[in-house]
Amino acid sequence: MTSEICVMNRHALVLAADSAATVSSWENGRKEERYFKGSNKIFQISSTEPVGAMIYDSADLQRVPWEIIVKTFRKNLGASQFSTVGEYALNFFRFIESNRSLFPEHYLRDLLIENLDQIMIRFLRMIEDDERVKSLAPDAEAMIEARRTMLNEFSAATELYELKAPFTDADIQAVRELHGERLKEEAKLDLKYFSANSPLDVEQLVELAIQAIFRRPSYFLSETGIVIAGYGTDEFFPSYKEFSCIGFIGERLCFEEKSELRISPRDSGFFKAFATTAMADTFTMGFGPDVYATVRTHLRSTLHDFAGKLKGEGDAEPEGMEQYVNDAITDHTKKWTDDVYEKHALPLRRVIGSLPLDEMASLAETLVMLESLKEKVTRPSESVSGPIDVAIITRHEGFVWAKRKLYFDPKLNSRFFLRQKADYDHLAEHDDV
């Protein structure tokens, strides 16, 4: 995980992020995660325009680091401009999907086979770990029947999920035709090593994996959150768009928009936390998600106890009691959260609307630092940690670092900055031409 903050008002936009990276992989049907400090999560999308990006969750796109992808896009973009932040985002994803240098066809083909194989192993592990199978040992025949039953259940449940755009039944059929035979061979090996050589239907197992990756991609593939923020050439106030990207399925890049916001002349200020948000939520609303859930749980219990005391001993529970309780919880929750919003969130927005740039940067950094401190003292993984990077984006001054970690000593690497200046001068000359 990570903690990232976006703060906006009519003057500027600030991005802040910690440096803890999560590297996820699937091995033998089990997800493995490792945490590292020192990762870069804020990037300049264009060398000349006021647009930036933040990433969270997975640090790579199917083993290709996001840092390489973003910087390759930036170099490819050159001095090109787009009228809105949304256009920068769409061109960014189109670049990834069409770039066969970063993602060669043979690599995407092997990657699809590998992902489908891992999905088959995951289903087999879920079957083997289920009590309905384990409780029948050592009756081998009964265990086989239980495995068949569960395989049928998984197949039926997976078919209930809607096939969402951009995928169609033609994509599923193409995978069957192109990779069916190889997948059957992989399925036979999976049954041998992960299901005690059970005589399950190989074709059914392959079909289950294919349907699962197309119908439930976010469950079976690693997800990365991407925030594109700043100004297009036609935009006078900042905006951001948030996307979720789970990578390639075949040669199609799977991503979707999650949220967006544009500052207008009527807006005062705005900030949003991404990934780990507990401390930012507490700062904004005066309570965190854990408190919210606890209040609802105890209120439900209290209402049921109160109703039990009102009815006489031996009396039946009034018809529709559960609905009355649900309505009371909904009404109570709306009233107290609206009240807290009026007293905490709205005043905060008004203050953010008038903050100068350095105070906006300080606010964003502090919120990330609070989340990092909370993680440090409550969780052994410290999934929010490391140095905090802060970038300020304004329409005319562009993308400026307020705080940035470097893996080298600037005093020993003057040539690095000379190269950066030469690249920028080259872009400026090209733009003038």
CSV table of C-alpha atoms in Angstrom, one decimal:
chain,number,residue,atom,x,y,z
A,1,MET,CA,0.0,0.0,0.0
A,2,THR,CA,0.9,3.6,0.2
A,3,SER,CA,-0.4,7.0,1.2
A,4,GLU,CA,-0.9,9.8,-1.3
A,5,ILE,CA,-2.6,13.2,-1.1
A,6,CYS,CA,-3.8,15.6,-3.7
A,7,VAL,CA,-4.6,19.1,-2.5
A,8,MET,CA,-6.2,21.7,-4.9
A,9,ASN,CA,-7.4,25.2,-4.9
A,10,ARG,CA,-7.9,27.9,-7.6
A,11,HIS,CA,-4.2,28.7,-7.5
A,12,ALA,CA,-2.4,25.3,-7.7
A,13,LEU,CA,-2.4,21.6,-7.1
A,14,VAL,CA,-0.1,19.7,-4.8
A,15,LEU,CA,0.8,16.0,-4.9
A,16,ALA,CA,2.5,14.2,-2.0
A,17,ALA,CA,3.4,10.6,-1.6
A,18,ASP,CA,5.5,8.3,0.7
A,19,SER,CA,8.2,6.0,-0.7
A,20,ALA,CA,7.1,2.5,0.3
A,21,ALA,CA,6.6,0.2,-2.7
A,22,THR,CA,4.6,-3.0,-2.8
A,23,VAL,CA,5.8,-5.6,-5.2
A,24,SER,CA,3.2,-8.4,-5.8
A,25,SER,CA,3.5,-11.7,-7.5
A,26,TRP,CA,1.7,-15.0,-7.8
A,27,GLU,CA,3.6,-18.2,-7.1
A,28,ASN,CA,1.9,-21.6,-7.1
A,29,GLY,CA,-1.5,-19.9,-6.7
A,30,ARG,CA,-0.5,-17.8,-3.7
A,31,LYS,CA,0.0,-14.1,-3.6
A,32,GLU,CA,3.4,-12.9,-2.4
A,33,GLU,CA,4.0,-9.3,-1.4
A,34,ARG,CA,7.2,-7.5,-0.5
A,35,TYR,CA,7.7,-3.9,0.7
A,36,PHE,CA,10.6,-1.6,-0.2
A,37,LYS,CA,11.4,1.9,0.7
A,38,GLY,CA,12.8,4.5,-1.7
A,39,SER,CA,10.3,4.1,-4.6
A,40,ASN,CA,9.3,7.1,-6.7
A,41,LYS,CA,5.6,7.6,-7.0
A,42,ILE,CA,5.2,11.1,-8.3
A,43,PHE,CA,6.3,11.9,-11.9
A,44,GLN,CA,6.2,14.7,-14.4
A,45,ILE,CA,4.1,13.5,-17.4
A,46,SER,CA,5.4,16.2,-19.7
A,47,SER,CA,8.8,17.9,-19.8
A,48,THR,CA,7.2,21.2,-20.8
A,49,GLU,CA,3.6,21.2,-19.6
A,50,PRO,CA,2.1,21.4,-16.1
A,51,VAL,CA,0.9,17.8,-15.7
A,52,GLY,CA,2.0,15.2,-13.2
A,53,ALA,CA,1.1,11.6,-12.2
A,54,MET,CA,1.0,9.6,-9.0
A,55,ILE,CA,0.9,5.8,-8.7
A,56,TYR,CA,-0.2,3.6,-5.8
A,57,ASP,CA,-0.6,-0.1,-5.0
A,58,SER,CA,1.5,-2.1,-7.4
A,59,ALA,CA,4.9,-0.6,-8.3
A,60,ASP,CA,5.0,-2.3,-11.7
A,61,LEU,CA,2.7,-3.2,-14.6
A,62,GLN,CA,3.2,-6.9,-15.1
A,63,ARG,CA,6.9,-6.7,-14.1
A,64,VAL,CA,7.7,-3.5,-16.0
A,65,PRO,CA,8.2,-0.7,-13.5
A,66,TRP,CA,5.8,2.2,-13.7
A,67,GLU,CA,8.7,4.6,-13.5
A,68,ILE,CA,10.1,3.3,-16.8
A,69,ILE,CA,6.7,3.5,-18.4
A,70,VAL,CA,6.0,7.0,-17.3
A,71,LYS,CA,9.4,8.4,-18.3
A,72,THR,CA,9.3,6.6,-21.6
A,73,PHE,CA,6.0,8.2,-22.3
A,74,ARG,CA,7.3,11.6,-21.3
A,75,LYS,CA,10.2,11.3,-23.7
A,76,ASN,CA,7.9,10.1,-26.5
A,77,LEU,CA,5.5,13.0,-25.8
A,78,GLY,CA,8.2,15.6,-26.3
A,79,ALA,CA,6.6,19.1,-26.5
A,80,SER,CA,3.1,17.8,-27.5
A,81,GLN,CA,0.2,19.5,-25.7
A,82,PHE,CA,-3.4,18.5,-25.0
A,83,SER,CA,-6.3,20.7,-24.1
A,84,THR,CA,-7.4,18.8,-21.0
A,85,VAL,CA,-5.9,16.5,-18.3
A,86,GLY,CA,-8.3,13.8,-19.5
A,87,GLU,CA,-6.6,13.8,-22.9
A,88,TYR,CA,-3.2,13.4,-21.4
A,89,ALA,CA,-4.5,10.4,-19.5
A,90,LEU,CA,-6.1,8.7,-22.5
A,91,ASN,CA,-2.9,9.3,-24.6
A,92,PHE,CA,-0.9,7.8,-21.8
A,93,PHE,CA,-2.9,4.6,-21.7
A,94,ARG,CA,-3.0,4.4,-25.5
A,95,PHE,CA,0.8,4.7,-25.5
A,96,ILE,CA,1.1,1.8,-23.1
A,97,GLU,CA,-1.3,-0.4,-25.0
A,98,SER,CA,0.3,0.1,-28.4
A,99,ASN,CA,4.0,0.1,-27.3
A,100,ARG,CA,5.5,-3.2,-28.5
A,101,SER,CA,9.0,-2.2,-27.3
A,102,LEU,CA,7.9,-2.2,-23.7
A,103,PHE,CA,5.5,-5.0,-24.1
A,104,PRO,CA,6.4,-7.3,-27.1
A,105,GLU,CA,3.8,-9.6,-28.5
A,106,HIS,CA,5.6,-12.8,-27.4
A,107,TYR,CA,5.9,-11.4,-23.9
A,108,LEU,CA,2.1,-10.6,-23.7
A,109,ARG,CA,1.3,-14.1,-25.1
A,110,ASP,CA,3.5,-15.8,-22.5
A,111,LEU,CA,2.2,-13.5,-19.8
A,112,LEU,CA,-1.4,-14.5,-20.6
A,113,ILE,CA,-0.5,-18.2,-20.4
A,114,GLU,CA,1.2,-17.7,-17.1
A,115,ASN,CA,-1.7,-15.7,-15.6
A,116,LEU,CA,-4.2,-18.4,-16.7
A,117,ASP,CA,-2.0,-21.1,-15.2
A,118,GLN,CA,-1.8,-19.3,-11.9
A,119,ILE,CA,-5.6,-18.8,-11.9
A,120,MET,CA,-6.1,-22.6,-12.4
A,121,ILE,CA,-3.7,-23.3,-9.5
A,122,ARG,CA,-5.6,-20.8,-7.3
A,123,PHE,CA,-8.9,-22.6,-8.0
A,124,LEU,CA,-7.3,-26.0,-7.3
A,125,ARG,CA,-5.8,-24.7,-4.0
A,126,MET,CA,-9.2,-23.3,-2.9
A,127,ILE,CA,-10.8,-26.6,-3.7
A,128,GLU,CA,-8.1,-28.6,-1.7
A,129,ASP,CA,-8.3,-26.2,1.2
A,130,ASP,CA,-12.1,-26.4,1.5
A,131,GLU,CA,-13.5,-28.3,4.5
A,132,ARG,CA,-15.9,-30.2,2.2
A,133,VAL,CA,-13.0,-31.9,0.6
A,134,LYS,CA,-10.6,-32.2,3.6
A,135,SER,CA,-13.3,-33.7,5.8
A,136,LEU,CA,-13.8,-36.6,3.5
A,137,ALA,CA,-10.2,-37.9,3.8
A,138,PRO,CA,-9.1,-40.7,3.4
A,139,ASP,CA,-12.1,-41.7,1.2
A,140,ALA,CA,-10.5,-41.0,-2.2
A,141,GLU,CA,-13.7,-41.4,-4.3
A,142,ALA,CA,-15.7,-39.2,-2.1
A,143,MET,CA,-13.0,-36.5,-2.2
A,144,ILE,CA,-13.0,-36.7,-6.0
A,145,GLU,CA,-16.7,-36.1,-6.2
A,146,ALA,CA,-16.5,-33.2,-3.8
A,147,ARG,CA,-13.8,-31.7,-6.0
A,148,ARG,CA,-16.0,-32.1,-9.0
A,149,THR,CA,-18.9,-30.5,-7.2
A,150,MET,CA,-16.8,-27.5,-6.2
A,151,LEU,CA,-15.3,-27.1,-9.7
A,152,ASN,CA,-18.9,-27.0,-11.0
A,153,GLU,CA,-19.8,-24.4,-8.4
A,154,PHE,CA,-16.9,-22.2,-9.3
A,155,SER,CA,-17.7,-22.4,-13.0
A,156,ALA,CA,-21.4,-21.5,-12.4
A,157,ALA,CA,-20.5,-18.6,-10.0
A,158,THR,CA,-17.9,-17.2,-12.5
A,159,GLU,CA,-20.4,-17.2,-15.3
A,160,LEU,CA,-22.7,-14.9,-13.3
A,161,TYR,CA,-20.2,-12.0,-13.5
A,162,GLU,CA,-20.8,-9.7,-16.4
A,163,LEU,CA,-18.3,-9.5,-19.2
A,164,LYS,CA,-17.4,-5.8,-19.3
A,165,ALA,CA,-16.1,-3.6,-22.1
A,166,PRO,CA,-13.7,-3.6,-23.8
A,167,PHE,CA,-13.9,-7.4,-23.7
A,168,THR,CA,-16.3,-9.5,-25.7
A,169,ASP,CA,-17.1,-13.1,-26.3
A,170,ALA,CA,-14.9,-12.9,-29.4
A,171,ASP,CA,-11.9,-12.3,-27.1
A,172,ILE,CA,-12.7,-15.4,-25.0
A,173,GLN,CA,-13.1,-17.5,-28.2
A,174,ALA,CA,-9.7,-16.2,-29.5
A,175,VAL,CA,-7.9,-17.3,-26.3
A,176,ARG,CA,-9.6,-20.8,-26.6
A,177,GLU,CA,-8.4,-21.2,-30.2
A,178,LEU,CA,-4.9,-19.7,-29.8
A,179,HIS,CA,-3.9,-21.2,-26.5
A,180,GLY,CA,-6.4,-24.0,-25.7
A,181,GLU,CA,-4.0,-26.9,-26.3
A,182,ARG,CA,-1.1,-25.4,-24.3
A,183,LEU,CA,-3.5,-24.5,-21.5
A,184,LYS,CA,-4.7,-28.1,-21.3
A,185,GLU,CA,-1.1,-29.3,-20.9
A,186,GLU,CA,-0.6,-26.8,-18.1
A,187,ALA,CA,-3.9,-27.9,-16.5
A,188,LYS,CA,-2.8,-31.6,-16.5
A,189,LEU,CA,0.4,-30.6,-14.6
A,190,ASP,CA,-1.6,-28.5,-12.2
A,191,LEU,CA,-3.9,-31.4,-11.4
A,192,LYS,CA,-0.9,-33.6,-10.8
A,193,TYR,CA,0.9,-31.2,-8.4
A,194,PHE,CA,-1.9,-29.3,-6.8
A,195,SER,CA,-4.9,-31.7,-6.7
A,196,ALA,CA,-3.4,-35.1,-6.0
A,197,ASN,CA,-3.7,-36.1,-9.6
A,198,SER,CA,-7.5,-35.9,-9.4
A,199,PRO,CA,-9.3,-37.0,-12.6
A,200,LEU,CA,-11.1,-33.6,-13.0
A,201,ASP,CA,-12.3,-32.3,-16.4
A,202,VAL,CA,-9.2,-30.6,-17.9
A,203,GLU,CA,-11.3,-28.6,-20.4
A,204,GLN,CA,-13.6,-27.4,-17.7
A,205,LEU,CA,-10.7,-26.2,-15.6
A,206,VAL,CA,-9.2,-24.4,-18.6
A,207,GLU,CA,-12.5,-22.8,-19.4
A,208,LEU,CA,-13.0,-21.7,-15.8
A,209,ALA,CA,-9.6,-19.9,-15.9
A,210,ILE,CA,-10.4,-18.2,-19.2
A,211,GLN,CA,-13.8,-17.0,-18.0
A,212,ALA,CA,-12.4,-15.9,-14.7
A,213,ILE,CA,-9.6,-13.6,-16.1
A,214,PHE,CA,-12.1,-11.9,-18.5
A,215,ARG,CA,-15.0,-11.6,-16.0
A,216,ARG,CA,-13.1,-10.9,-12.8
A,217,PRO,CA,-9.8,-9.4,-13.9
A,218,SER,CA,-9.4,-7.1,-10.8
A,219,TYR,CA,-9.7,-10.2,-8.5
A,220,PHE,CA,-7.0,-12.3,-10.3
A,221,LEU,CA,-4.5,-9.6,-11.4
A,222,SER,CA,-2.6,-7.0,-9.5
A,223,GLU,CA,-4.1,-3.5,-9.6
A,224,THR,CA,-2.3,-0.1,-9.8
A,225,GLY,CA,-4.0,3.2,-9.0
A,226,ILE,CA,-2.9,6.1,-11.3
A,227,VAL,CA,-3.7,9.7,-10.7
A,228,ILE,CA,-3.1,12.2,-13.6
A,229,ALA,CA,-3.3,15.8,-12.4
A,230,GLY,CA,-2.5,19.3,-13.5
A,231,TYR,CA,-3.6,21.6,-16.4
A,232,GLY,CA,-4.5,21.1,-20.0
A,233,THR,CA,-3.8,24.0,-22.4
A,234,ASP,CA,-7.5,25.0,-22.2
A,235,GLU,CA,-7.8,24.7,-18.4
A,236,PHE,CA,-7.2,27.6,-16.1
A,237,PHE,CA,-7.9,25.7,-12.9
A,238,PRO,CA,-6.4,22.4,-11.8
A,239,SER,CA,-8.1,19.0,-12.1
A,240,TYR,CA,-7.3,15.3,-11.6
A,241,LYS,CA,-8.5,12.0,-12.9
A,242,GLU,CA,-8.0,8.7,-11.1
A,243,PHE,CA,-7.7,5.4,-12.9
A,244,SER,CA,-7.4,1.8,-12.0
A,245,CYS,CA,-5.1,-0.3,-14.2
A,246,ILE,CA,-4.7,-4.1,-13.9
A,247,GLY,CA,-2.6,-4.6,-17.0
A,248,PHE,CA,-2.8,-6.6,-20.2
A,249,ILE,CA,-5.1,-9.5,-21.0
A,250,GLY,CA,-3.8,-10.6,-24.3
A,251,GLU,CA,-3.0,-7.4,-26.2
A,252,ARG,CA,-5.7,-5.3,-24.5
A,253,LEU,CA,-4.8,-3.0,-21.6
A,254,CYS,CA,-7.5,-3.2,-18.9
A,255,PHE,CA,-8.1,0.1,-17.2
A,256,GLU,CA,-11.1,2.2,-16.0
A,257,GLU,CA,-11.7,5.7,-14.6
A,258,LYS,CA,-12.5,5.7,-10.9
A,259,SER,CA,-13.0,9.4,-10.0
A,260,GLU,CA,-12.3,12.9,-11.2
A,261,LEU,CA,-12.6,16.5,-10.0
A,262,ARG,CA,-12.1,19.9,-11.6
A,263,ILE,CA,-11.7,23.1,-9.6
A,264,SER,CA,-14.0,25.9,-10.8
A,265,PRO,CA,-14.2,29.6,-9.9
A,266,ARG,CA,-16.9,28.8,-7.5
A,267,ASP,CA,-14.9,26.1,-5.6
A,268,SER,CA,-12.8,27.0,-2.6
A,269,GLY,CA,-10.5,24.1,-2.0
A,270,PHE,CA,-10.4,20.3,-2.2
A,271,PHE,CA,-8.2,17.4,-1.1
A,272,LYS,CA,-8.3,13.7,-1.5
A,273,ALA,CA,-6.4,10.8,-0.1
A,274,PHE,CA,-5.5,7.7,-2.2
A,275,ALA,CA,-4.7,4.1,-1.1
A,276,THR,CA,-4.4,4.2,2.7
A,277,THR,CA,-6.7,7.0,3.8
A,278,ALA,CA,-7.6,6.4,7.5
A,279,MET,CA,-5.7,9.4,8.9
A,280,ALA,CA,-6.7,11.8,6.1
A,281,ASP,CA,-10.3,10.8,6.7
A,282,THR,CA,-10.0,11.4,10.4
A,283,PHE,CA,-8.4,14.8,9.7
A,284,THR,CA,-11.2,15.7,7.3
A,285,MET,CA,-14.3,14.4,9.0
A,286,GLY,CA,-13.2,14.1,12.6
A,287,PHE,CA,-13.6,10.3,12.5
A,288,GLY,CA,-12.0,7.4,10.7
A,289,PRO,CA,-13.5,4.4,8.8
A,290,ASP,CA,-13.0,2.2,11.9
A,291,VAL,CA,-15.0,4.5,14.1
A,292,TYR,CA,-17.7,4.7,11.4
A,293,ALA,CA,-18.1,1.0,11.2
A,294,THR,CA,-18.0,0.6,15.0
A,295,VAL,CA,-20.8,3.1,15.5
A,296,ARG,CA,-23.0,1.4,13.0
A,297,THR,CA,-22.4,-2.1,14.5
A,298,HIS,CA,-23.1,-1.0,18.1
A,299,LEU,CA,-26.1,1.0,17.1
A,300,ARG,CA,-27.7,-2.0,15.4
A,301,SER,CA,-27.0,-4.1,18.5
A,302,THR,CA,-28.5,-1.4,20.8
A,303,LEU,CA,-31.6,-1.0,18.7
A,304,HIS,CA,-32.3,-4.8,18.7
A,305,ASP,CA,-31.8,-4.9,22.5
A,306,PHE,CA,-34.1,-1.9,22.9
A,307,ALA,CA,-36.8,-3.5,20.8
A,308,GLY,CA,-36.5,-6.7,22.8
A,309,LYS,CA,-37.1,-4.8,26.0
A,310,LEU,CA,-40.2,-3.1,24.6
A,311,LYS,CA,-42.0,-6.3,23.6
A,312,GLY,CA,-43.6,-8.5,26.2
A,313,GLU,CA,-42.1,-11.8,27.2
A,314,GLY,CA,-43.2,-14.5,24.8
A,315,ASP,CA,-44.4,-11.9,22.2
A,316,ALA,CA,-43.4,-12.4,18.6
A,317,GLU,CA,-41.0,-9.9,17.1
A,318,PRO,CA,-43.0,-7.2,15.2
A,319,GLU,CA,-43.3,-7.7,11.5
A,320,GLY,CA,-40.7,-5.7,9.5
A,321,MET,CA,-38.5,-5.1,12.6
A,322,GLU,CA,-35.2,-5.6,10.6
A,323,GLN,CA,-36.3,-3.0,8.1
A,324,TYR,CA,-37.2,-0.6,10.9
A,325,VAL,CA,-33.7,-1.1,12.4
A,326,ASN,CA,-32.0,-0.6,9.0
A,327,ASP,CA,-34.0,2.6,8.3
A,328,ALA,CA,-33.1,3.9,11.8
A,329,ILE,CA,-29.4,3.2,11.3
A,330,THR,CA,-29.5,4.9,7.8
A,331,ASP,CA,-31.3,8.0,9.2
A,332,HIS,CA,-29.0,8.2,12.3
A,333,THR,CA,-25.8,7.8,10.2
A,334,LYS,CA,-26.9,10.5,7.7
A,335,LYS,CA,-27.7,13.0,10.5
A,336,TRP,CA,-24.5,12.6,12.5
A,337,THR,CA,-22.2,12.4,9.4
A,338,ASP,CA,-23.9,15.5,7.9
A,339,ASP,CA,-23.4,17.4,11.1
A,340,VAL,CA,-19.7,16.4,11.3
A,341,TYR,CA,-19.2,17.3,7.7
A,342,GLU,CA,-20.6,20.8,8.3
A,343,LYS,CA,-18.4,21.3,11.4
A,344,HIS,CA,-15.1,19.8,10.0
A,345,ALA,CA,-15.0,19.2,6.3
A,346,LEU,CA,-16.6,22.4,5.0
A,347,PRO,CA,-14.4,24.7,7.1
A,348,LEU,CA,-11.3,22.8,6.1
A,349,ARG,CA,-12.2,23.2,2.4
A,350,ARG,CA,-12.7,27.0,2.9
A,351,VAL,CA,-9.3,27.2,4.5
A,352,ILE,CA,-7.6,25.2,1.8
A,353,GLY,CA,-9.2,27.5,-0.8
A,354,SER,CA,-7.1,30.4,0.6
A,355,LEU,CA,-3.9,28.6,1.5
A,356,PRO,CA,-0.7,29.8,-0.2
A,357,LEU,CA,1.4,27.3,-2.1
A,358,ASP,CA,3.9,26.5,0.6
A,359,GLU,CA,1.1,25.9,3.2
A,360,MET,CA,-0.6,23.6,0.7
A,361,ALA,CA,2.6,21.6,0.3
A,362,SER,CA,3.0,21.5,4.1
A,363,LEU,CA,-0.5,20.2,4.6
A,364,ALA,CA,-0.1,17.5,2.0
A,365,GLU,CA,3.2,16.4,3.5
A,366,THR,CA,1.9,16.4,7.1
A,367,LEU,CA,-1.1,14.2,6.2
A,368,VAL,CA,1.2,11.6,4.6
A,369,MET,CA,3.6,11.8,7.6
A,370,LEU,CA,0.7,11.1,10.0
A,371,GLU,CA,-0.4,8.1,8.0
A,372,SER,CA,3.2,6.9,8.0
A,373,LEU,CA,3.5,7.3,11.8
A,374,LYS,CA,0.3,5.4,12.3
A,375,GLU,CA,1.5,2.5,10.2
A,376,LYS,CA,4.8,2.5,11.9
A,377,VAL,CA,3.4,2.0,15.4
A,378,THR,CA,0.4,-0.3,14.5
A,379,ARG,CA,1.7,-2.6,11.7
A,380,PRO,CA,4.9,-4.6,11.3
A,381,SER,CA,5.0,-4.3,7.5
A,382,GLU,CA,5.2,-0.4,7.5
A,383,SER,CA,3.5,-0.3,4.1
A,384,VAL,CA,3.4,3.5,4.4
A,385,SER,CA,7.0,4.7,5.1
A,386,GLY,CA,10.1,6.3,3.7
A,387,PRO,CA,10.9,9.8,2.6
A,388,ILE,CA,7.9,12.0,1.4
A,389,ASP,CA,8.0,13.6,-2.0
A,390,VAL,CA,6.0,16.7,-2.6
A,391,ALA,CA,5.3,18.4,-6.0
A,392,ILE,CA,3.5,21.7,-6.7
A,393,ILE,CA,1.8,22.2,-10.1
A,394,THR,CA,0.7,25.7,-11.2
A,395,ARG,CA,-0.6,26.7,-14.6
A,396,HIS,CA,2.3,29.1,-15.5
A,397,GLU,CA,5.2,27.9,-13.3
A,398,GLY,CA,4.5,24.3,-14.2
A,399,PHE,CA,5.7,21.2,-12.3
A,400,VAL,CA,7.9,22.1,-9.4
A,401,TRP,CA,9.4,19.9,-6.7
A,402,ALA,CA,8.9,21.2,-3.2
A,403,LYS,CA,10.6,18.2,-1.7
A,404,ARG,CA,12.2,15.3,-3.5
A,405,LYS,CA,14.5,12.4,-2.5
A,406,LEU,CA,17.4,11.6,-4.8
A,407,TYR,CA,19.4,8.3,-4.8
A,408,PHE,CA,22.6,10.3,-5.5
A,409,ASP,CA,24.5,13.3,-4.2
A,410,PRO,CA,23.7,16.3,-6.5
A,411,LYS,CA,27.2,17.8,-5.7
A,412,LEU,CA,28.9,14.8,-7.3
A,413,ASN,CA,26.6,14.6,-10.4
A,414,SER,CA,26.6,18.0,-12.0
A,415,ARG,CA,26.5,16.3,-15.4
A,416,PHE,CA,23.1,14.9,-14.6
A,417,PHE,CA,21.6,18.4,-14.3
A,418,LEU,CA,23.5,19.6,-17.5
A,419,ARG,CA,21.9,16.7,-19.4
A,420,GLN,CA,18.5,17.6,-18.1
A,421,LYS,CA,19.0,21.2,-19.1
A,422,ALA,CA,20.2,20.1,-22.6
A,423,ASP,CA,17.1,17.9,-23.1
A,424,TYR,CA,14.8,20.8,-22.1
A,425,ASP,CA,16.6,23.3,-24.4
A,426,HIS,CA,16.3,20.8,-27.2
A,427,LEU,CA,12.5,20.5,-26.6
A,428,ALA,CA,12.1,24.2,-26.4
A,429,GLU,CA,14.0,24.7,-29.7
A,430,HIS,CA,11.9,22.0,-31.4
A,431,ASP,CA,8.7,23.6,-30.0
A,432,ASP,CA,9.7,27.0,-31.4
A,433,VAL,CA,10.3,25.5,-34.9
